[in-house]
Short mmCIF file of C-alpha atoms in Angstrom, two decimals:
data_model
loop_
_atom_site.label_atom_id
_atom_site.label_comp_id
_atom_site.label_asym_id
_atom_site.label_seq_id
_atom_site.Cartn_x
_atom_site.Cartn_y
_atom_site.Cartn_z
CA MET K 1 180.67 102.69 87.25
CA ILE K 2 180.38 99.14 88.21
CA ARG K 3 177.59 98.00 90.19
CA GLU K 4 177.40 94.40 92.34
CA LEU K 5 173.93 92.93 92.06
CA SER K 6 171.93 91.35 94.80
CA ARG K 7 173.62 87.84 93.73
CA PRO K 8 175.54 85.58 91.27
CA TYR K 9 172.91 84.74 87.95
CA PRO K 10 174.78 81.93 86.41
CA ALA K 11 173.83 81.19 83.06
CA ARG K 12 171.53 78.36 81.65
CA GLN K 13 174.31 76.07 80.89
CA GLY K 14 176.13 77.14 84.27
CA ALA K 15 178.31 79.44 83.17
CA PRO K 16 179.01 82.74 82.31
CA ARG K 17 178.05 84.04 85.65
CA ILE K 18 177.13 87.81 86.82
CA ARG K 19 177.97 89.02 89.75
CA ALA K 20 178.20 92.96 88.27
CA VAL K 21 176.86 95.42 86.06
CA ASP K 22 178.69 98.02 83.64
CA GLU K 23 175.73 101.27 84.16
CA ALA K 24 176.79 101.70 80.93
CA ILE K 25 174.92 99.54 79.43
CA PHE K 26 171.80 101.80 80.35
CA ARG K 27 172.76 104.74 78.61
CA TYR K 28 175.02 103.74 75.69
CA ALA K 29 171.90 103.30 72.99
CA TYR K 30 172.37 101.99 68.98
CA PHE K 31 170.71 101.06 66.68
CA SER K 32 169.41 97.95 67.56
CA ASP K 33 166.85 96.05 64.82
CA CYS K 34 170.15 94.77 62.85
CA ARG K 35 168.34 92.92 60.55
CA THR K 36 166.87 95.73 58.67
CA CYS K 37 170.14 97.90 59.08
CA SER K 38 171.29 99.21 55.72
CA PHE K 39 173.83 101.16 56.81
CA CYS K 40 176.76 99.20 58.71
CA LYS K 41 177.36 96.44 55.97
CA ASP K 42 178.00 93.99 58.84
CA GLN K 43 181.16 95.52 60.47
CA CYS K 44 180.26 93.17 63.29
CA CYS K 45 180.30 89.86 61.71
CA SER K 46 184.77 91.20 60.32
CA TRP K 47 185.61 89.03 62.84
CA GLY K 48 185.49 85.76 63.99
CA VAL K 49 183.59 85.12 67.19
CA ASP K 50 184.56 82.47 70.69
CA VAL K 51 181.83 79.76 70.97
CA ASP K 52 182.49 78.01 73.10
CA ALA K 53 182.90 73.74 72.78
CA ALA K 54 178.63 72.94 73.93
CA ASN K 55 177.70 75.55 71.42
CA MET K 56 180.24 73.35 68.39
CA ALA K 57 178.15 70.65 68.81
CA ARG K 58 174.90 72.20 68.55
CA LEU K 59 176.13 73.89 65.26
CA PHE K 60 177.60 70.37 63.56
CA ALA K 61 174.24 68.91 65.01
CA HIS K 62 172.90 71.10 62.18
CA ALA K 63 175.62 70.95 59.99
CA GLU K 64 174.37 69.84 56.26
CA PRO K 65 171.77 72.75 56.41
CA LEU K 66 174.03 75.58 57.32
CA GLU K 67 176.92 73.43 55.24
CA ALA K 68 174.14 74.29 51.97
CA ARG K 69 173.82 77.82 53.54
CA THR K 70 177.15 78.63 53.94
CA GLY K 71 178.63 77.29 51.08
CA LEU K 72 181.31 75.87 53.80
CA ARG K 73 181.74 72.44 54.66
CA ARG K 74 181.84 72.27 58.60
CA GLU K 75 185.80 71.59 58.82
CA ARG K 76 185.90 75.17 57.96
CA TRP K 77 183.78 76.64 60.35
CA PHE K 78 185.96 77.30 63.23
CA GLU K 79 189.95 77.86 64.39
CA SER K 80 191.36 74.71 65.28
CA GLU K 81 192.28 75.97 68.99
CA ILE K 82 190.41 75.42 71.50
CA ARG K 83 191.68 76.86 74.56
CA THR K 84 190.33 76.67 78.79
CA ASP K 85 188.27 80.56 79.82
CA PRO K 86 185.90 79.77 82.90
CA GLU K 87 183.98 81.99 81.98
CA PHE K 88 182.28 80.32 78.70
CA PRO K 89 180.04 76.94 79.12
CA GLY K 90 181.84 73.91 80.24
CA GLY K 91 184.57 76.04 80.32
CA ARG K 92 186.12 75.20 77.03
CA VAL K 93 186.27 77.55 73.52
CA GLY K 94 187.05 78.37 70.39
CA ARG K 95 186.38 80.62 67.54
CA THR K 96 184.36 80.89 64.41
CA ARG K 97 187.29 81.91 61.08
CA ALA K 98 187.39 84.70 59.29
CA GLU K 99 187.90 84.66 55.28
CA ASN K 100 187.83 87.36 53.49
CA GLY K 101 187.12 90.54 55.44
CA GLY K 102 184.19 88.38 57.58
CA CYS K 103 182.99 85.57 59.29
CA VAL K 104 182.35 82.20 57.92
CA PHE K 105 179.09 82.69 58.97
CA LEU K 106 178.14 86.39 57.58
CA ASP K 107 175.80 85.66 54.46
CA ARG K 108 177.19 88.01 51.86
CA ASP K 109 174.86 88.10 49.70
CA ARG K 110 171.47 88.88 51.89
CA GLY K 111 173.64 90.49 54.62
CA GLY K 112 173.03 89.36 58.69
CA CYS K 113 174.39 85.97 60.00
CA HIS K 114 173.62 82.43 57.87
CA ILE K 115 173.14 81.00 62.02
CA HIS K 116 170.25 83.31 62.82
CA ALA K 117 168.37 83.22 59.36
CA TYR K 118 168.20 79.57 59.61
CA CYS K 119 166.71 79.12 63.45
CA LEU K 120 164.51 81.71 61.75
CA GLU K 121 163.14 80.39 58.91
CA ALA K 122 163.68 76.25 60.92
CA GLY K 123 161.59 77.41 63.65
CA LEU K 124 164.37 77.19 65.83
CA ASP K 125 165.09 78.94 68.77
CA VAL K 126 167.74 81.13 67.94
CA TYR K 127 169.33 81.58 71.30
CA GLY K 128 169.54 77.60 71.24
CA LEU K 129 171.72 77.60 68.73
CA LYS K 130 173.76 81.53 67.89
CA PRO K 131 176.90 81.89 70.02
CA LEU K 132 176.52 83.85 73.33
CA VAL K 133 178.89 86.51 72.28
CA SER K 134 176.79 86.85 69.48
CA ALA K 135 173.38 86.44 70.57
CA LEU K 136 174.87 89.22 73.76
CA PHE K 137 176.93 92.14 72.00
CA PRO K 138 176.73 94.60 72.11
CA LEU K 139 177.11 93.55 75.25
CA THR K 140 179.31 91.31 76.47
CA PHE K 141 181.14 89.78 79.69
CA GLU K 142 184.32 90.05 81.84
CA ASP K 143 185.28 89.04 85.25
CA GLU K 144 181.69 87.63 86.41
CA ALA K 145 180.42 91.68 85.77
CA LEU K 146 178.07 92.28 81.77
CA VAL K 147 179.83 94.79 80.16
CA PRO K 148 179.99 97.45 76.47
CA SER K 149 181.32 95.47 73.97
CA ARG K 150 184.71 97.34 73.19
CA GLU K 151 183.60 98.76 69.91
CA ALA K 152 180.51 99.85 72.16
CA GLU K 153 182.76 101.09 75.00
CA GLU K 154 185.39 102.92 72.22
CA GLY K 155 182.50 104.58 69.78
CA THR K 156 184.03 102.80 67.37
CA LEU K 157 181.14 100.53 66.70
CA VAL K 158 178.95 102.19 63.36
CA CYS K 159 175.36 101.41 64.72
CA ARG K 160 175.67 103.30 67.98
CA GLY K 161 173.95 106.26 68.54
CA ALA K 162 170.60 106.84 67.87
CA GLY K 163 167.95 103.27 69.64
CA LYS K 164 167.66 101.52 71.62
CA SER K 165 170.34 101.52 75.13
CA LEU K 166 172.51 98.49 74.71
CA TYR K 167 170.66 97.31 77.95
CA ARG K 168 166.87 97.45 75.83
CA GLY K 169 168.23 95.42 72.81
CA SER K 170 169.79 92.81 74.31
CA ARG K 171 167.65 91.84 77.08
CA GLY K 172 166.17 89.48 75.03
CA ALA K 173 169.16 87.38 74.81
CA LEU K 174 170.25 88.40 78.37
CA GLU K 175 166.83 86.95 79.45
CA TYR K 176 166.62 83.56 77.35
CA HIS K 177 170.25 83.14 79.41
CA PHE K 178 170.23 84.45 82.63
CA GLY K 179 166.67 83.68 83.27
CA GLY K 180 163.71 86.38 84.12
CA ALA K 181 164.97 87.30 88.08
CA PHE K 182 168.20 88.96 86.42
CA VAL K 183 166.36 90.78 83.87
CA ALA K 184 164.12 91.73 86.83
CA GLU K 185 166.89 93.53 88.50
CA LEU K 186 168.43 94.83 85.68
CA ASP K 187 165.04 96.79 84.76
CA ARG K 188 165.34 98.16 88.15
CA LEU K 189 168.52 99.60 87.59
CA GLU K 190 167.88 100.50 84.57
CA LEU K 191 164.55 102.32 86.33
CA LEU K 192 167.43 104.01 88.43
CA GLN K 193 169.86 104.87 86.06
CA ALA K 194 166.28 106.87 83.94
CA GLY K 195 166.07 109.42 87.42
CA PRO K 196 163.09 111.13 88.31
CA ARG K 197 160.51 112.04 86.14
CA GLY K 198 158.26 115.31 85.99
#
């Protein structure tokens, strides 16, 4: 069920704007500690990911260390098409390339995301450099609503099952991108979903 929020919440870069949430984000659970997962084989990194143009520029600002990590020149990171999409910051979005069954930023030796690992090693804010869609996964946004990703909704997400709710697993990313008031309202909705205790 889609529930309207008390007001729209724009992301820190102006978009997307979230005015409603699918209550399934509080019910569906998954193994949220991706960096310690031993069973999914990075299934969620099998494809490229949408990246807004400003985020691309931030990645290019770290091109040398990321090229060293990935073994790929920056010219190979993104597909050539840039499309218009008002739900993304700046309204322009591209996509990371997928090669040999995985995103170009997939760490094929150690698993996980090269961008994420680089940020941790360099002392950078992961959410400031990692693409928004990746940071929120397995949540996503469409038509100004925060919803489960297609994989989580359909049950094809390998790690869906026991663990934190989709909301709890992505709460830090949501707070970074949409602010404290946003997660405070979602916390209240989460409590309503839990129902009376006793």
